[in-house]
PDB file of N, CA and C in Angstrom:
ATOM      1  N   UNK A   7      23.474 154.581 146.388  1.00  0.00           N
ATOM      2  CA  UNK A   7      23.427 155.780 147.145  1.00  0.00           C
ATOM      3  C   UNK A   7      24.745 155.412 148.049  1.00  0.00           C
ATOM      4  N   UNK A   8      24.954 154.108 148.685  1.00  0.00           N
ATOM      5  CA  UNK A   8      25.504 153.991 149.287  1.00  0.00           C
ATOM      6  C   UNK A   8      27.451 154.250 148.783  1.00  0.00           C
ATOM      7  N   UNK A   9      27.443 153.840 147.449  1.00  0.00           N
ATOM      8  CA  UNK A   9      28.253 154.013 146.878  1.00  0.00           C
ATOM      9  C   UNK A   9      28.907 155.387 146.831  1.00  0.00           C
ATOM     10  N   UNK A  10      28.255 156.052 146.280  1.00  0.00           N
ATOM     11  CA  UNK A  10      28.097 157.658 145.998  1.00  0.00           C
ATOM     12  C   UNK A  10      29.182 157.970 147.819  1.00  0.00           C
ATOM     13  N   UNK A  11      28.246 157.735 148.584  1.00  0.00           N
ATOM     14  CA  UNK A  11      28.509 158.044 149.720  1.00  0.00           C
ATOM     15  C   UNK A  11      29.793 157.437 150.464  1.00  0.00           C
ATOM     16  N   UNK A  12      30.505 156.557 150.066  1.00  0.00           N
ATOM     17  CA  UNK A  12      31.280 155.868 150.298  1.00  0.00           C
ATOM     18  C   UNK A  12      32.582 156.527 149.794  1.00  0.00           C
ATOM     19  N   UNK A  13      31.944 156.894 148.180  1.00  0.00           N
ATOM     20  CA  UNK A  13      33.288 157.648 147.841  1.00  0.00           C
ATOM     21  C   UNK A  13      33.391 159.354 148.299  1.00  0.00           C
ATOM     22  N   UNK A  14      31.939 160.188 148.064  1.00  0.00           N
ATOM     23  CA  UNK A  14      32.291 161.222 148.942  1.00  0.00           C
ATOM     24  C   UNK A  14      33.525 161.409 150.287  1.00  0.00           C
ATOM     25  N   UNK A  15      32.994 160.345 151.504  1.00  0.00           N
ATOM     26  CA  UNK A  15      33.174 160.305 152.889  1.00  0.00           C
ATOM     27  C   UNK A  15      34.947 159.321 153.165  1.00  0.00           C
ATOM     28  N   UNK A  16      34.599 158.899 152.742  1.00  0.00           N
ATOM     29  CA  UNK A  16      36.031 158.062 152.088  1.00  0.00           C
ATOM     30  C   UNK A  16      37.083 157.827 151.689  1.00  0.00           C
ATOM     31  N   UNK A  17      36.556 157.017 150.307  1.00  0.00           N
ATOM     32  CA  UNK A  17      38.073 157.024 149.249  1.00  0.00           C
ATOM     33  C   UNK A  17      38.371 158.145 148.692  1.00  0.00           C
ATOM     34  N   UNK A  18      37.580 159.282 148.729  1.00  0.00           N
ATOM     35  CA  UNK A  18      38.519 160.442 147.941  1.00  0.00           C
ATOM     36  C   UNK A  18      39.124 160.798 148.823  1.00  0.00           C
ATOM     37  N   UNK A  19      38.503 161.669 150.277  1.00  0.00           N
ATOM     38  CA  UNK A  19      39.211 162.248 150.835  1.00  0.00           C
ATOM     39  C   UNK A  19      40.329 160.994 151.613  1.00  0.00           C
ATOM     40  N   UNK A  20      40.797 159.823 151.574  1.00  0.00           N
ATOM     41  CA  UNK A  20      41.521 159.459 152.132  1.00  0.00           C
ATOM     42  C   UNK A  20      42.710 159.091 150.505  1.00  0.00           C
ATOM     43  N   UNK A  21      42.001 159.377 149.374  1.00  0.00           N
ATOM     44  CA  UNK A  21      43.479 159.328 148.575  1.00  0.00           C
ATOM     45  C   UNK A  21      43.794 161.013 148.574  1.00  0.00           C
ATOM     46  N   UNK A  22      42.966 162.186 148.323  1.00  0.00           N
ATOM     47  CA  UNK A  22      43.792 162.933 149.360  1.00  0.00           C
ATOM     48  C   UNK A  22      45.156 162.914 150.170  1.00  0.00           C
ATOM     49  N   UNK A  23      44.430 162.800 151.009  1.00  0.00           N
ATOM     50  CA  UNK A  23      45.120 162.461 152.452  1.00  0.00           C
ATOM     51  C   UNK A  23      46.505 161.619 152.223  1.00  0.00           C
ATOM     52  N   UNK A  24      46.550 160.520 151.628  1.00  0.00           N
ATOM     53  CA  UNK A  24      47.516 159.969 150.694  1.00  0.00           C
ATOM     54  C   UNK A  24      48.579 160.729 149.693  1.00  0.00           C
ATOM     55  N   UNK A  25      48.048 161.735 149.143  1.00  0.00           N
ATOM     56  CA  UNK A  25      49.012 162.901 148.187  1.00  0.00           C
ATOM     57  C   UNK A  25      49.056 163.521 149.135  1.00  0.00           C
ATOM     58  N   UNK A  26      48.773 164.024 149.842  1.00  0.00           N
ATOM     59  CA  UNK A  26      49.722 165.155 150.829  1.00  0.00           C
ATOM     60  C   UNK A  26      50.804 164.097 151.739  1.00  0.00           C
ATOM     61  N   UNK A  27      50.953 163.555 152.233  1.00  0.00           N
ATOM     62  CA  UNK A  27      51.671 161.992 153.388  1.00  0.00           C
ATOM     63  C   UNK A  27      52.599 161.949 152.223  1.00  0.00           C
ATOM     64  N   UNK A  28      52.407 161.793 150.557  1.00  0.00           N
ATOM     65  CA  UNK A  28      53.857 161.395 149.446  1.00  0.00           C
ATOM     66  C   UNK A  28      54.404 162.680 149.240  1.00  0.00           C
ATOM     67  N   UNK A  29      53.526 163.316 149.615  1.00  0.00           N
ATOM     68  CA  UNK A  29      54.222 165.488 149.762  1.00  0.00           C
ATOM     69  C   UNK A  29      55.267 165.280 150.183  1.00  0.00           C
ATOM     70  N   UNK A  30      55.022 164.865 151.364  1.00  0.00           N
ATOM     71  CA  UNK A  30      55.885 164.972 152.520  1.00  0.00           C
ATOM     72  C   UNK A  30      57.025 164.060 153.013  1.00  0.00           C
ATOM     73  N   UNK A  31      56.324 162.811 152.236  1.00  0.00           N
ATOM     74  CA  UNK A  31      57.562 161.742 152.238  1.00  0.00           C
ATOM     75  C   UNK A  31      58.705 162.124 151.012  1.00  0.00           C
ATOM     76  N   UNK A  32      58.086 162.192 149.784  1.00  0.00           N
ATOM     77  CA  UNK A  32      59.353 162.723 148.613  1.00  0.00           C
ATOM     78  C   UNK A  32      60.271 164.041 149.246  1.00  0.00           C
ATOM     79  N   UNK A  33      59.048 165.089 150.034  1.00  0.00           N
ATOM     80  CA  UNK A  33      60.247 166.227 150.232  1.00  0.00           C
ATOM     81  C   UNK A  33      61.601 165.139 151.440  1.00  0.00           C
ATOM     82  N   UNK A  34      61.106 164.130 152.206  1.00  0.00           N
ATOM     83  CA  UNK A  34      62.545 163.744 152.954  1.00  0.00           C
ATOM     84  C   UNK A  34      63.179 162.508 152.588  1.00  0.00           C
ATOM     85  N   UNK A  35      62.471 162.196 151.537  1.00  0.00           N
ATOM     86  CA  UNK A  35      62.805 160.885 150.416  1.00  0.00           C
ATOM     87  C   UNK A  35      64.192 161.789 149.483  1.00  0.00           C
ATOM     88  N   UNK A  36      63.516 163.327 149.056  1.00  0.00           N
ATOM     89  CA  UNK A  36      64.473 164.078 148.787  1.00  0.00           C
ATOM     90  C   UNK A  36      66.441 164.424 149.880  1.00  0.00           C
ATOM     91  N   UNK A  37      65.721 164.933 150.998  1.00  0.00           N
ATOM     92  CA  UNK A  37      66.184 165.509 151.692  1.00  0.00           C
ATOM     93  C   UNK A  37      67.643 163.972 152.239  1.00  0.00           C
ATOM     94  N   UNK A  38      66.915 162.829 152.367  1.00  0.00           N
ATOM     95  CA  UNK A  38      67.715 161.924 152.993  1.00  0.00           C
ATOM     96  C   UNK A  38      68.205 161.924 151.346  1.00  0.00           C
ATOM     97  N   UNK A  39      68.095 161.546 150.029  1.00  0.00           N
ATOM     98  CA  UNK A  39      69.514 161.686 149.041  1.00  0.00           C
ATOM     99  C   UNK A  39      70.608 162.641 148.942  1.00  0.00           C
ATOM    100  N   UNK A  40      69.715 163.374 149.365  1.00  0.00           N
ATOM    101  CA  UNK A  40      70.891 164.774 148.759  1.00  0.00           C
ATOM    102  C   UNK A  40      71.710 164.596 150.612  1.00  0.00           C
ATOM    103  N   UNK A  41      71.884 164.454 151.239  1.00  0.00           N
ATOM    104  CA  UNK A  41      72.643 163.782 152.552  1.00  0.00           C
ATOM    105  C   UNK A  41      73.622 162.748 152.164  1.00  0.00           C
ATOM    106  N   UNK A  42      72.726 161.900 151.834  1.00  0.00           N
ATOM    107  CA  UNK A  42      73.760 160.736 151.151  1.00  0.00           C
ATOM    108  C   UNK A  42      74.207 161.103 150.308  1.00  0.00           C
ATOM    109  N   UNK A  43      73.990 161.509 149.366  1.00  0.00           N
ATOM    110  CA  UNK A  43      75.109 161.464 148.069  1.00  0.00           C
ATOM    111  C   UNK A  43      76.655 162.729 148.305  1.00  0.00           C
ATOM    112  N   UNK A  44      76.260 163.366 149.346  1.00  0.00           N
ATOM    113  CA  UNK A  44      77.172 164.183 149.906  1.00  0.00           C
ATOM    114  C   UNK A  44      77.952 163.697 150.587  1.00  0.00           C
ATOM    115  N   UNK A  45      77.133 162.027 151.749  1.00  0.00           N
ATOM    116  CA  UNK A  45      78.756 161.851 152.241  1.00  0.00           C
ATOM    117  C   UNK A  45      79.560 160.909 151.647  1.00  0.00           C
ATOM    118  N   UNK A  46      78.510 160.314 151.209  1.00  0.00           N
ATOM    119  CA  UNK A  46      78.656 159.050 149.781  1.00  0.00           C
ATOM    120  C   UNK A  46      80.121 158.877 149.585  1.00  0.00           C
ATOM    121  N   UNK A  47      80.842 157.636 149.818  1.00  0.00           N
ATOM    122  CA  UNK A  47      82.423 157.871 149.572  1.00  0.00           C
ATOM    123  C   UNK A  47      81.750 157.575 147.951  1.00  0.00           C
ATOM    124  N   UNK A  48      80.979 156.729 148.181  1.00  0.00           N
ATOM    125  CA  UNK A  48      80.876 156.228 147.049  1.00  0.00           C
ATOM    126  C   UNK A  48      79.910 156.430 145.647  1.00  0.00           C
ATOM    127  N   UNK A  49      80.305 158.301 145.227  1.00  0.00           N
ATOM    128  CA  UNK A  49      78.956 158.929 144.440  1.00  0.00           C
ATOM    129  C   UNK A  49      78.492 157.920 143.720  1.00  0.00           C
ATOM    130  N   UNK A  50      78.590 157.260 142.835  1.00  0.00           N
ATOM    131  CA  UNK A  50      78.039 156.089 141.706  1.00  0.00           C
ATOM    132  C   UNK A  50      77.247 155.555 142.525  1.00  0.00           C
ATOM    133  N   UNK A  51      77.314 154.698 143.790  1.00  0.00           N
ATOM    134  CA  UNK A  51      76.165 154.268 143.969  1.00  0.00           C
ATOM    135  C   UNK A  51      75.151 154.938 145.118  1.00  0.00           C
ATOM    136  N   UNK A  52      75.504 156.552 145.480  1.00  0.00           N
ATOM    137  CA  UNK A  52      74.712 156.988 145.991  1.00  0.00           C
ATOM    138  C   UNK A  52      73.829 156.832 144.965  1.00  0.00           C
ATOM    139  N   UNK A  53      73.805 157.698 143.963  1.00  0.00           N
ATOM    140  CA  UNK A  53      73.273 158.276 142.941  1.00  0.00           C
ATOM    141  C   UNK A  53      72.099 157.438 142.250  1.00  0.00           C
ATOM    142  N   UNK A  54      72.696 156.115 142.361  1.00  0.00           N
ATOM    143  CA  UNK A  54      71.710 154.659 141.938  1.00  0.00           C
ATOM    144  C   UNK A  54      70.886 154.523 143.167  1.00  0.00           C
ATOM    145  N   UNK A  55      71.493 154.629 144.184  1.00  0.00           N
ATOM    146  CA  UNK A  55      70.028 154.939 145.650  1.00  0.00           C
ATOM    147  C   UNK A  55      69.050 155.441 144.676  1.00  0.00           C
ATOM    148  N   UNK A  56      70.109 156.971 144.982  1.00  0.00           N
ATOM    149  CA  UNK A  56      68.473 157.719 144.352  1.00  0.00           C
ATOM    150  C   UNK A  56      67.646 157.938 143.299  1.00  0.00           C
ATOM    151  N   UNK A  57      68.508 157.371 142.618  1.00  0.00           N
ATOM    152  CA  UNK A  57      67.491 156.987 141.054  1.00  0.00           C
ATOM    153  C   UNK A  57      66.410 156.017 141.874  1.00  0.00           C
ATOM    154  N   UNK A  58      67.074 154.867 142.799  1.00  0.00           N
ATOM    155  CA  UNK A  58      66.123 153.639 142.777  1.00  0.00           C
ATOM    156  C   UNK A  58      64.525 154.471 143.940  1.00  0.00           C
ATOM    157  N   UNK A  59      65.206 154.950 144.438  1.00  0.00           N
ATOM    158  CA  UNK A  59      64.426 155.804 145.421  1.00  0.00           C
ATOM    159  C   UNK A  59      63.270 156.842 144.815  1.00  0.00           C
ATOM    160  N   UNK A  60      64.239 157.702 143.578  1.00  0.00           N
ATOM    161  CA  UNK A  60      62.789 158.231 143.064  1.00  0.00           C
ATOM    162  C   UNK A  60      62.201 157.627 142.074  1.00  0.00           C
ATOM    163  N   UNK A  61      62.611 156.671 141.156  1.00  0.00           N
ATOM    164  CA  UNK A  61      61.678 155.719 140.418  1.00  0.00           C
ATOM    165  C   UNK A  61      60.048 155.375 141.527  1.00  0.00           C
ATOM    166  N   UNK A  62      60.520 153.928 142.656  1.00  0.00           N
ATOM    167  CA  UNK A  62      59.924 154.218 142.958  1.00  0.00           C
ATOM    168  C   UNK A  62      59.071 155.075 144.055  1.00  0.00           C
ATOM    169  N   UNK A  63      59.218 156.472 144.204  1.00  0.00           N
ATOM    170  CA  UNK A  63      58.067 157.547 144.956  1.00  0.00           C
ATOM    171  C   UNK A  63      57.458 158.034 143.822  1.00  0.00           C
ATOM    172  N   UNK A  64      57.892 157.942 142.520  1.00  0.00           N
ATOM    173  CA  UNK A  64      56.734 158.846 141.476  1.00  0.00           C
ATOM    174  C   UNK A  64      56.386 157.692 141.125  1.00  0.00           C
ATOM    175  N   UNK A  65      56.890 156.057 140.849  1.00  0.00           N
ATOM    176  CA  UNK A  65      55.771 155.359 140.974  1.00  0.00           C
ATOM    177  C   UNK A  65      54.894 155.313 141.817  1.00  0.00           C
ATOM    178  N   UNK A  66      54.485 155.247 143.123  1.00  0.00           N
ATOM    179  CA  UNK A  66      53.692 155.202 144.186  1.00  0.00           C
ATOM    180  C   UNK A  66      52.850 156.938 143.805  1.00  0.00           C
ATOM    181  N   UNK A  67      53.141 158.020 143.690  1.00  0.00           N
ATOM    182  CA  UNK A  67      52.412 158.883 143.405  1.00  0.00           C
ATOM    183  C   UNK A  67      51.888 158.545 142.131  1.00  0.00           C
ATOM    184  N   UNK A  68      52.331 158.203 141.191  1.00  0.00           N
ATOM    185  CA  UNK A  68      51.757 157.933 140.498  1.00  0.00           C
ATOM    186  C   UNK A  68      50.024 157.812 140.139  1.00  0.00           C
ATOM    187  N   UNK A  69      50.563 156.046 141.131  1.00  0.00           N
ATOM    188  CA  UNK A  69      48.911 155.344 140.912  1.00  0.00           C
ATOM    189  C   UNK A  69      48.723 155.500 142.451  1.00  0.00           C
ATOM    190  N   UNK A  70      48.710 156.661 143.195  1.00  0.00           N
ATOM    191  CA  UNK A  70      47.716 157.506 144.440  1.00  0.00           C
ATOM    192  C   UNK A  70      47.352 157.953 142.934  1.00  0.00           C
ATOM    193  N   UNK A  71      47.396 158.639 142.042  1.00  0.00           N
ATOM    194  CA  UNK A  71      46.439 160.091 141.371  1.00  0.00           C
ATOM    195  C   UNK A  71      45.646 159.237 140.650  1.00  0.00           C
ATOM    196  N   UNK A  72      46.314 158.252 139.997  1.00  0.00           N
ATOM    197  CA  UNK A  72      45.212 157.487 139.622  1.00  0.00           C
ATOM    198  C   UNK A  72      44.082 156.975 139.801  1.00  0.00           C
ATOM    199  N   UNK A  73      44.599 156.015 141.266  1.00  0.00           N
ATOM    200  CA  UNK A  73      43.602 155.372 141.738  1.00  0.00           C
ATOM    201  C   UNK A  73      42.235 156.885 142.767  1.00  0.00           C
ATOM    202  N   UNK A  74      42.557 158.072 142.184  1.00  0.00           N
ATOM    203  CA  UNK A  74      42.226 159.474 143.058  1.00  0.00           C
ATOM    204  C   UNK A  74      41.135 159.065 141.513  1.00  0.00           C
ATOM    205  N   UNK A  75      41.949 159.945 140.470  1.00  0.00           N
ATOM    206  CA  UNK A  75      41.184 159.974 139.153  1.00  0.00           C
ATOM    207  C   UNK A  75      39.648 159.209 139.003  1.00  0.00           C
ATOM    208  N   UNK A  76      40.104 157.810 139.329  1.00  0.00           N
ATOM    209  CA  UNK A  76      39.612 157.087 138.869  1.00  0.00           C
ATOM    210  C   UNK A  76      38.093 156.906 139.809  1.00  0.00           C
ATOM    211  N   UNK A  77      38.676 157.112 141.543  1.00  0.00           N
ATOM    212  CA  UNK A  77      37.657 157.570 141.918  1.00  0.00           C
ATOM    213  C   UNK A  77      36.436 158.863 142.010  1.00  0.00           C
ATOM    214  N   UNK A  78      37.195 159.762 141.476  1.00  0.00           N
ATOM    215  CA  UNK A  78      36.759 161.028 141.405  1.00  0.00           C
ATOM    216  C   UNK A  78      35.312 160.690 139.662  1.00  0.00           C
ATOM    217  N   UNK A  79      36.119 160.238 138.654  1.00  0.00           N
ATOM    218  CA  UNK A  79      35.392 159.436 137.785  1.00  0.00           C
ATOM    219  C   UNK A  79      33.805 158.871 137.678  1.00  0.00           C
ATOM    220  N   UNK A  80      34.390 157.770 138.922  1.00  0.00           N
ATOM    221  CA  UNK A  80      33.006 156.971 139.345  1.00  0.00           C
ATOM    222  C   UNK A  80      32.178 157.767 140.062  1.00  0.00           C
ATOM    223  N   UNK A  81      32.729 158.705 141.074  1.00  0.00           N
ATOM    224  CA  UNK A  81      31.864 159.832 141.712  1.00  0.00           C
ATOM    225  C   UNK A  81      30.909 160.930 140.035  1.00  0.00           C
ATOM    226  N   UNK A  82      31.532 161.318 139.464  1.00  0.00           N
ATOM    227  CA  UNK A  82      30.896 161.792 138.044  1.00  0.00           C
ATOM    228  C   UNK A  82      30.030 160.894 137.575  1.00  0.00           C
ATOM    229  N   UNK A  83      30.160 159.514 136.614  1.00  0.00           N
ATOM    230  CA  UNK A  83      29.276 158.680 136.628  1.00  0.00           C
ATOM    231  C   UNK A  83      27.850 158.868 137.520  1.00  0.00           C
ATOM    232  N   UNK A  84      28.159 158.505 139.008  1.00  0.00           N
ATOM    233  CA  UNK A  84      26.850 158.125 139.351  1.00  0.00           C
ATOM    234  C   UNK A  84      26.415 159.107 139.346  1.00  0.00           C
ATOM    235  N   UNK A  85      26.560 160.934 139.870  1.00  0.00           N
ATOM    236  CA  UNK A  85      26.086 161.498 139.924  1.00  0.00           C
ATOM    237  C   UNK A  85      25.520 162.011 138.361  1.00  0.00           C
ATOM    238  N   UNK A  86      26.080 161.583 137.256  1.00  0.00           N
ATOM    239  CA  UNK A  86      25.407 161.488 135.616  1.00  0.00           C
ATOM    240  C   UNK A  86      24.130 160.464 135.754  1.00  0.00           C
ATOM    241  N   UNK A  87      24.165 159.550 136.513  1.00  0.00           N
ATOM    242  CA  UNK A  87      23.530 158.775 135.823  1.00  0.00           C
ATOM    243  C   UNK A  87      21.920 159.647 137.456  1.00  0.00           C
ATOM    244  N   UNK A  88      22.227 160.007 138.311  1.00  0.00           N
ATOM    245  CA  UNK A  88      21.541 160.283 138.924  1.00  0.00           C
ATOM    246  C   UNK A  88      20.650 161.515 138.287  1.00  0.00           C
ATOM    247  N   UNK A  89      21.240 162.665 137.301  1.00  0.00           N
ATOM    248  CA  UNK A  89      20.457 163.672 136.781  1.00  0.00           C
ATOM    249  C   UNK A  89      19.938 163.106 136.067  1.00  0.00           C
ATOM    250  N   UNK A  90      19.446 161.395 135.358  1.00  0.00           N
ATOM    251  CA  UNK A  90      18.816 161.281 133.744  1.00  0.00           C
ATOM    252  C   UNK A  90      18.320 161.027 134.460  1.00  0.00           C
ATOM    253  N   UNK A  91      17.994 160.437 136.331  1.00  0.00           N
ATOM    254  CA  UNK A  91      17.182 160.099 136.456  1.00  0.00           C
ATOM    255  C   UNK A  91      16.193 161.001 136.831  1.00  0.00           C
ATOM    256  N   UNK A  92      16.560 162.324 137.366  1.00  0.00           N
ATOM    257  CA  UNK A  92      15.847 162.946 137.487  1.00  0.00           C
ATOM    258  C   UNK A  92      15.523 164.077 136.479  1.00  0.00           C
ATOM    259  N   UNK A  93      15.761 163.748 135.384  1.00  0.00           N
ATOM    260  CA  UNK A  93      15.431 164.240 133.844  1.00  0.00           C
ATOM    261  C   UNK A  93      13.568 163.670 133.757  1.00  0.00           C
ATOM    262  N   UNK A  94      14.337 162.099 133.830  1.00  0.00           N
ATOM    263  CA  UNK A  94      13.352 161.428 133.374  1.00  0.00           C
ATOM    264  C   UNK A  94      12.217 161.594 134.619  1.00  0.00           C
ATOM    265  N   UNK A  95      12.472 161.787 135.508  1.00  0.00           N
ATOM    266  CA  UNK A  95      11.245 161.900 136.533  1.00  0.00           C
ATOM    267  C   UNK A  95      10.178 163.396 136.435  1.00  0.00           C
ATOM    268  N   UNK A  96      10.919 164.286 136.138  1.00  0.00           N
ATOM    269  CA  UNK A  96      10.231 165.589 135.410  1.00  0.00           C
ATOM    270  C   UNK A  96       9.969 165.588 134.164  1.00  0.00           C
ATOM    271  N   UNK A  97      10.027 164.776 132.791  1.00  0.00           N
ATOM    272  CA  UNK A  97       9.768 164.801 132.334  1.00  0.00           C
ATOM    273  C   UNK A  97       8.238 163.810 132.125  1.00  0.00           C
ATOM    274  N   UNK A  98       8.406 163.104 133.052  1.00  0.00           N
ATOM    275  CA  UNK A  98       7.231 162.014 133.011  1.00  0.00           C
ATOM    276  C   UNK A  98       5.583 163.202 134.048  1.00  0.00           C
ATOM    277  N   UNK A  99       6.856 163.580 134.961  1.00  0.00           N
ATOM    278  CA  UNK A  99       5.905 164.538 135.667  1.00  0.00           C
ATOM    279  C   UNK A  99       4.943 165.630 134.472  1.00  0.00           C
ATOM    280  N   UNK A 100       5.552 166.204 134.335  1.00  0.00           N
ATOM    281  CA  UNK A 100       5.602 167.416 133.300  1.00  0.00           C
ATOM    282  C   UNK A 100       4.235 167.104 131.868  1.00  0.00           C
ATOM    283  N   UNK A 101       4.211 165.700 132.110  1.00  0.00           N
ATOM    284  CA  UNK A 101       3.495 165.125 130.886  1.00  0.00           C
ATOM    285  C   UNK A 101       2.346 164.689 131.473  1.00  0.00           C
ATOM    286  N   UNK A 102       2.390 164.973 132.742  1.00  0.00           N
ATOM    287  CA  UNK A 102       1.320 163.743 133.688  1.00  0.00           C
ATOM    288  C   UNK A 102       0.200 164.636 133.742  1.00  0.00           C
ATOM    289  N   UNK A 103      -0.507 164.266 133.311  1.00  0.00           N
ATOM    290  CA  UNK A 103      -2.667 164.569 132.867  1.00  0.00           C
ATOM    291  C   UNK A 103      -2.599 165.373 134.576  1.00  0.00           C
ATOM    292  N   UNK A 104      -2.255 164.922 134.931  1.00  0.00           N
ATOM    293  CA  UNK A 104      -2.371 165.751 136.721  1.00  0.00           C
ATOM    294  C   UNK A 104      -1.333 166.817 136.958  1.00  0.00           C
ATOM    295  N   UNK A 105      -0.533 166.850 135.875  1.00  0.00           N
ATOM    296  CA  UNK A 105       0.097 168.456 136.037  1.00  0.00           C
ATOM    297  C   UNK A 105      -0.507 169.847 135.907  1.00  0.00           C
ATOM    298  N   UNK A 106      -0.467 170.746 136.129  1.00  0.00           N
ATOM    299  CA  UNK A 106      -0.927 172.281 135.948  1.00  0.00           C
ATOM    300  C   UNK A 106      -0.728 172.575 134.884  1.00  0.00           C
ATOM    301  N   UNK A 107      -0.107 172.748 134.268  1.00  0.00           N
ATOM    302  CA  UNK A 107       0.041 172.893 132.480  1.00  0.00           C
ATOM    303  C   UNK A 107      -1.089 171.885 131.974  1.00  0.00           C
ATOM    304  N   UNK A 108      -1.677 171.257 132.538  1.00  0.00           N
ATOM    305  CA  UNK A 108      -2.376 169.934 131.390  1.00  0.00           C
ATOM    306  C   UNK A 108      -3.960 170.630 131.838  1.00  0.00           C
ATOM    307  N   UNK A 109      -4.178 171.197 133.187  1.00  0.00           N
ATOM    308  CA  UNK A 109      -5.491 171.544 133.980  1.00  0.00           C
ATOM    309  C   UNK A 109      -5.530 172.903 133.532  1.00  0.00           C
ATOM    310  N   UNK A 110      -4.746 173.052 133.118  1.00  0.00           N
ATOM    311  CA  UNK A 110      -4.971 174.955 132.844  1.00  0.00           C
ATOM    312  C   UNK A 110      -5.516 174.925 131.203  1.00  0.00           C
ATOM    313  N   UNK A 111      -5.053 173.271 130.028  1.00  0.00           N
ATOM    314  CA  UNK A 111      -4.961 173.652 128.685  1.00  0.00           C
ATOM    315  C   UNK A 111      -4.044 173.843 128.079  1.00  0.00           C
ATOM    316  N   UNK A 112      -3.909 173.822 128.791  1.00  0.00           N
ATOM    317  CA  UNK A 112      -1.795 174.082 127.937  1.00  0.00           C
ATOM    318  C   UNK A 112      -1.647 172.945 127.400  1.00  0.00           C
TER     319      UNK A 112
END
């Protein structure tokens, strides 16, 4: 239960915040790269720098998406496990001689 709570209250919200921050950072990086290219004497060097920033930024976003997706999958696995346990408990109760259906002769 603690793992589920940690995912819901910490890990998943933190992953979402990281993606929002990355979105904002990507806008700033794009603006910097555009200005850098326009003002650069050496356009080839500015283009290579832009490629490097782009590669690094996209790799970071891909990592964050992967981490968040893994946390969501882990959350779903925990919830599926809880549902299986509840189903088992319900089946056990319904088969119990103390269940009202048993008492009515069904």
